[in-house]
CSV table of C-alpha atoms and ligand atoms in Angstrom, one decimal:
chain,number,residue,atom,x,y,z
A,1,UNK,CA,10.7,37.6,-4.2
A,2,UNK,CA,13.9,35.1,-5.2
A,3,UNK,CA,15.2,34.8,-1.6
A,4,UNK,CA,14.0,32.8,1.3
A,5,UNK,CA,14.4,32.2,4.9
A,6,UNK,CA,13.5,29.1,6.7
A,7,UNK,CA,14.4,27.6,10.2
A,8,UNK,CA,17.8,29.8,9.6
A,9,UNK,CA,18.2,28.7,6.1
A,10,UNK,CA,18.0,30.1,2.7
A,11,UNK,CA,16.5,29.7,-1.0
A,12,UNK,CA,17.5,31.5,-3.7
A,13,UNK,CA,15.2,31.4,-6.7
A,14,UNK,CA,16.7,28.6,-9.3
A,15,UNK,CA,13.2,28.0,-11.6
A,16,UNK,CA,10.6,30.8,-12.1
A,17,UNK,CA,7.1,30.3,-11.9
A,18,UNK,CA,7.2,30.5,-15.3
A,19,UNK,CA,9.6,27.9,-16.3
A,20,UNK,CA,7.6,25.8,-14.2
A,21,UNK,CA,5.3,26.1,-16.3
A,22,UNK,CA,6.8,25.5,-19.3
A,23,UNK,CA,8.8,22.9,-17.9
A,24,UNK,CA,5.1,20.8,-16.8
A,25,UNK,CA,3.5,21.4,-20.7
A,26,UNK,CA,6.9,20.1,-22.2
A,27,UNK,CA,6.6,17.3,-20.1
A,28,UNK,CA,2.2,16.8,-20.7
A,29,UNK,CA,3.6,16.5,-24.0
A,30,UNK,CA,5.4,13.6,-23.6
A,31,UNK,CA,2.6,12.1,-21.5
A,32,UNK,CA,0.5,13.4,-24.3
A,33,UNK,CA,2.9,11.7,-27.2
A,34,UNK,CA,3.0,7.9,-25.1
A,35,UNK,CA,-0.4,8.0,-23.7
A,36,UNK,CA,-2.9,10.0,-26.5
A,37,UNK,CA,-3.6,6.8,-28.8
A,38,UNK,CA,-2.8,4.2,-26.8
A,39,UNK,CA,-6.4,1.9,-25.7
A,40,UNK,CA,-6.0,2.0,-22.1
A,41,UNK,CA,-4.7,5.0,-20.2
A,42,UNK,CA,-2.6,4.1,-17.2
A,43,UNK,CA,-3.5,4.7,-13.7
A,44,UNK,CA,-1.9,7.9,-12.4
A,45,UNK,CA,-0.5,7.7,-9.2
A,46,UNK,CA,-0.4,11.2,-7.0
A,47,UNK,CA,2.7,10.1,-4.7
A,48,UNK,CA,1.6,12.3,-1.6
A,49,UNK,CA,2.7,15.8,-0.7
A,50,UNK,CA,4.8,17.2,-2.9
A,51,UNK,CA,3.8,16.1,-6.2
A,52,UNK,CA,0.4,18.0,-5.4
A,53,UNK,CA,0.6,21.7,-7.5
A,54,UNK,CA,2.6,19.3,-10.6
A,55,UNK,CA,-0.2,17.0,-10.5
A,56,UNK,CA,-3.0,18.7,-11.1
A,57,UNK,CA,-1.3,21.0,-13.4
A,58,UNK,CA,-0.1,18.1,-15.2
A,59,UNK,CA,-3.5,16.9,-15.3
A,60,UNK,CA,-5.3,19.6,-16.8
A,61,UNK,CA,-2.6,19.4,-20.3
A,62,UNK,CA,-3.6,15.3,-20.6
A,63,UNK,CA,-5.5,14.9,-23.6
A,64,UNK,CA,-6.5,11.7,-22.5
A,65,UNK,CA,-8.8,10.6,-19.4
A,66,UNK,CA,-6.9,8.4,-16.8
A,67,UNK,CA,-8.2,7.0,-13.6
A,68,UNK,CA,-6.5,8.8,-10.8
A,69,UNK,CA,-4.8,7.6,-7.4
A,70,UNK,CA,-2.6,9.3,-4.4
A,71,UNK,CA,-0.3,8.0,-2.2
A,72,UNK,CA,2.0,8.9,0.9
A,73,UNK,CA,5.0,7.4,0.9
A,74,UNK,CA,8.1,8.7,2.8
A,75,UNK,CA,11.7,8.6,2.9
A,76,UNK,CA,12.6,11.9,4.0
A,77,UNK,CA,14.0,13.7,7.0
A,78,UNK,CA,15.0,17.3,7.0
A,79,UNK,CA,18.1,17.8,3.8
A,80,UNK,CA,19.3,14.9,3.6
A,81,UNK,CA,17.6,11.4,2.1
A,82,UNK,CA,17.3,8.5,4.9
A,83,UNK,CA,17.2,5.9,2.4
A,84,UNK,CA,14.5,4.6,4.3
A,85,UNK,CA,10.5,4.4,3.3
A,86,UNK,CA,7.6,5.0,6.4
A,87,UNK,CA,4.2,5.7,7.0
A,88,UNK,CA,2.6,4.4,3.7
A,89,UNK,CA,-1.1,5.2,2.6
A,90,UNK,CA,-2.7,4.1,0.1
A,91,UNK,CA,-3.2,3.8,-3.0
A,92,UNK,CA,-5.9,4.8,-2.8
A,93,UNK,CA,-7.0,2.7,-6.0
A,94,UNK,CA,-6.0,-0.7,-6.5
A,95,UNK,CA,-3.3,-1.8,-9.5
A,96,UNK,CA,-3.5,-4.6,-9.8
A,97,UNK,CA,-3.7,-5.5,-13.8
A,98,UNK,CA,-3.3,-2.0,-14.2
A,99,UNK,CA,-0.8,0.0,-15.8
A,100,UNK,CA,0.6,2.2,-13.3
A,101,UNK,CA,2.4,5.6,-14.6
A,102,UNK,CA,3.4,7.5,-10.7
A,103,UNK,CA,4.2,11.6,-10.9
A,104,UNK,CA,6.7,13.2,-9.0
A,105,UNK,CA,7.4,15.9,-7.9
A,106,UNK,CA,11.4,15.2,-7.5
A,107,UNK,CA,13.9,12.3,-8.4
A,108,UNK,CA,16.6,12.7,-5.9
A,109,UNK,CA,18.5,9.6,-5.3
A,110,UNK,CA,16.5,7.3,-6.9
A,111,UNK,CA,15.7,4.9,-3.7
A,112,UNK,CA,11.9,5.7,-3.3
A,113,UNK,CA,10.5,5.0,-6.6
A,114,UNK,CA,13.3,1.7,-6.9
A,115,UNK,CA,10.6,1.0,-3.7
A,116,UNK,CA,8.1,2.1,-5.2
A,117,UNK,CA,8.4,0.3,-9.0
A,118,UNK,CA,9.1,-3.1,-6.3
A,119,UNK,CA,5.3,-2.2,-4.7
A,120,UNK,CA,3.5,-1.6,-7.5
A,121,UNK,CA,4.5,-5.1,-9.0
A,122,UNK,CA,4.2,-7.1,-6.3
A,123,UNK,CA,0.7,-5.6,-5.6
A,124,UNK,CA,0.0,-7.2,-9.4
A,125,UNK,CA,0.7,-3.5,-11.5
A,126,UNK,CA,0.7,-4.5,-14.7
A,127,UNK,CA,3.3,-2.1,-15.3
A,128,UNK,CA,5.4,0.8,-13.6
A,129,UNK,CA,6.1,3.9,-15.5
A,130,UNK,CA,7.5,7.4,-13.8
A,131,UNK,CA,6.9,10.6,-14.6
A,132,UNK,CA,9.0,13.0,-12.1
A,133,UNK,CA,9.7,17.7,-12.3
A,134,UNK,CA,13.1,16.8,-11.8
A,135,UNK,CA,15.5,14.6,-11.8
A,136,UNK,CA,18.7,14.9,-9.6
A,137,UNK,CA,20.9,11.9,-12.1
A,138,UNK,CA,24.5,12.2,-10.3
A,139,UNK,CA,22.8,11.8,-7.5
A,140,UNK,CA,20.8,8.2,-8.6
A,141,UNK,CA,23.7,7.4,-10.5
A,142,UNK,CA,26.5,8.2,-7.3
A,143,UNK,CA,23.1,6.3,-5.3
A,144,UNK,CA,23.1,3.1,-8.1
A,145,UNK,CA,27.6,2.8,-7.7
A,146,UNK,CA,26.7,2.6,-3.9
A,147,UNK,CA,24.3,0.1,-3.4
A,148,UNK,CA,25.9,-2.3,-6.3
A,149,UNK,CA,22.6,-2.0,-8.4
A,150,UNK,CA,21.5,-0.8,-12.2
A,151,UNK,CA,17.6,0.9,-11.5
A,152,UNK,CA,15.0,2.2,-13.9
A,153,UNK,CA,15.8,6.1,-15.2
A,154,UNK,CA,12.2,8.2,-14.5
A,155,UNK,CA,10.9,7.3,-18.0
A,156,UNK,CA,9.8,11.0,-18.7
A,157,UNK,CA,11.6,13.8,-17.1
A,158,UNK,CA,10.4,17.7,-16.9
A,159,UNK,CA,14.7,18.8,-16.1
A,160,UNK,CA,17.0,17.9,-14.6
A,161,UNK,CA,19.2,19.5,-11.9
A,162,UNK,CA,22.1,19.4,-10.4
A,163,UNK,CA,22.8,18.2,-6.7
A,164,UNK,CA,21.6,20.4,-4.6
A,165,UNK,CA,17.9,21.0,-2.4
A,166,UNK,CA,15.8,22.2,-4.1
A,167,UNK,CA,12.2,23.7,-2.5
A,168,UNK,CA,8.7,24.7,-3.7
A,169,UNK,CA,6.1,24.0,-6.2
A,170,UNK,CA,5.6,20.9,-3.9
A,171,UNK,CA,8.6,20.6,-2.1
A,172,UNK,CA,9.4,21.6,1.2
A,173,UNK,CA,12.0,21.7,4.3
A,174,UNK,CA,10.8,20.4,7.3
A,175,UNK,CA,7.2,20.6,5.9
A,176,UNK,CA,7.0,24.7,4.6
A,177,UNK,CA,7.7,26.3,1.0
A,178,UNK,CA,5.8,24.1,-0.8
A,179,UNK,CA,2.9,26.9,-1.4
A,180,UNK,CA,5.8,28.7,-3.7
A,181,UNK,CA,5.3,29.3,-7.3
A,182,UNK,CA,8.6,29.3,-7.9
A,183,UNK,CA,10.9,26.4,-7.4
A,184,UNK,CA,14.2,27.6,-5.1
A,185,UNK,CA,17.6,26.4,-4.6
A,186,UNK,CA,19.4,26.1,-1.0
A,187,UNK,CA,21.7,29.1,-0.5
A,188,UNK,CA,25.0,27.8,1.1
B,1,LIG,P1,14.8,9.9,-3.0
B,1,LIG,O1,14.1,8.5,-2.6
B,1,LIG,O2,16.3,10.0,-2.8
B,1,LIG,O3,14.7,9.8,-4.8
B,1,LIG,O4,13.7,11.1,-3.2
B,1,LIG,C1,12.6,10.7,-2.6
B,1,LIG,C2,12.1,12.3,-2.0
B,1,LIG,O5,13.1,13.4,-1.2
B,1,LIG,C3,11.2,12.5,-2.8
B,1,LIG,O6,9.8,13.0,-3.7
B,1,LIG,C4,10.9,14.3,-3.0
B,1,LIG,O7,9.8,13.8,-1.4
B,1,LIG,C5,12.5,14.4,-1.8
B,1,LIG,N1,13.3,15.0,-1.8
B,1,LIG,C6,14.4,15.0,-2.7
B,1,LIG,N2,15.1,16.0,-3.6
B,1,LIG,C7,13.9,16.5,-2.5
B,1,LIG,C8,14.7,18.2,-2.4
B,1,LIG,O8,15.8,18.3,-3.1
B,1,LIG,N3,13.7,19.0,-1.8
B,1,LIG,C9,13.2,18.7,-1.3
B,1,LIG,N4,12.5,17.1,-1.2
B,1,LIG,C10,13.2,16.1,-1.7
B,2,LIG,MG1,8.3,12.9,-3.3
């Protein structure tokens, strides 16, 4: 399937499934290199719902056995970030005193990440790091400029992508397209 149409919007393939697998493997290797010999495994924090496939694929490639927790924050409606977090659920395991490794599907403006780092720090996490499948650095740095702040970039990145709306492998357009195995980009 090279194209999909959802709610009248056309998406074309950007990262085929076999490449997604390679990106996951390379990302898992970075995480393994950082933690395989460490005495204390981080608490892996899956951000629902979009990170489910990435989290599942990543977990099975780890060479250590961390605890897994889930959280749901929502900042998105349609194809544009609203800049506000809502519907917070979890974390399902307390983060106090823990090294938290957030597992994200995508870092776009970075607002969600900034808020989550702040939230986990307030909850008493010892440290907070981020592993994301996809990262839009242009959008991230534009947001920093707009807000006049410096934000910490994600520590582990699968692939940097340009500013565009992405779909598939967990990522949705109005709650559709999450089960697509390839990653698609909005065709405009
Ligand atoms: P941010 O706060 O702008 O960095 O966006 C964070 C969340 O918005 C991500 O975790 C995704 O759930 C969602 N998001 C950002 N960009 C995209 C995209 O291109 N497609 C689908 N969802 C996205
Ligand atoms: Mg997300």
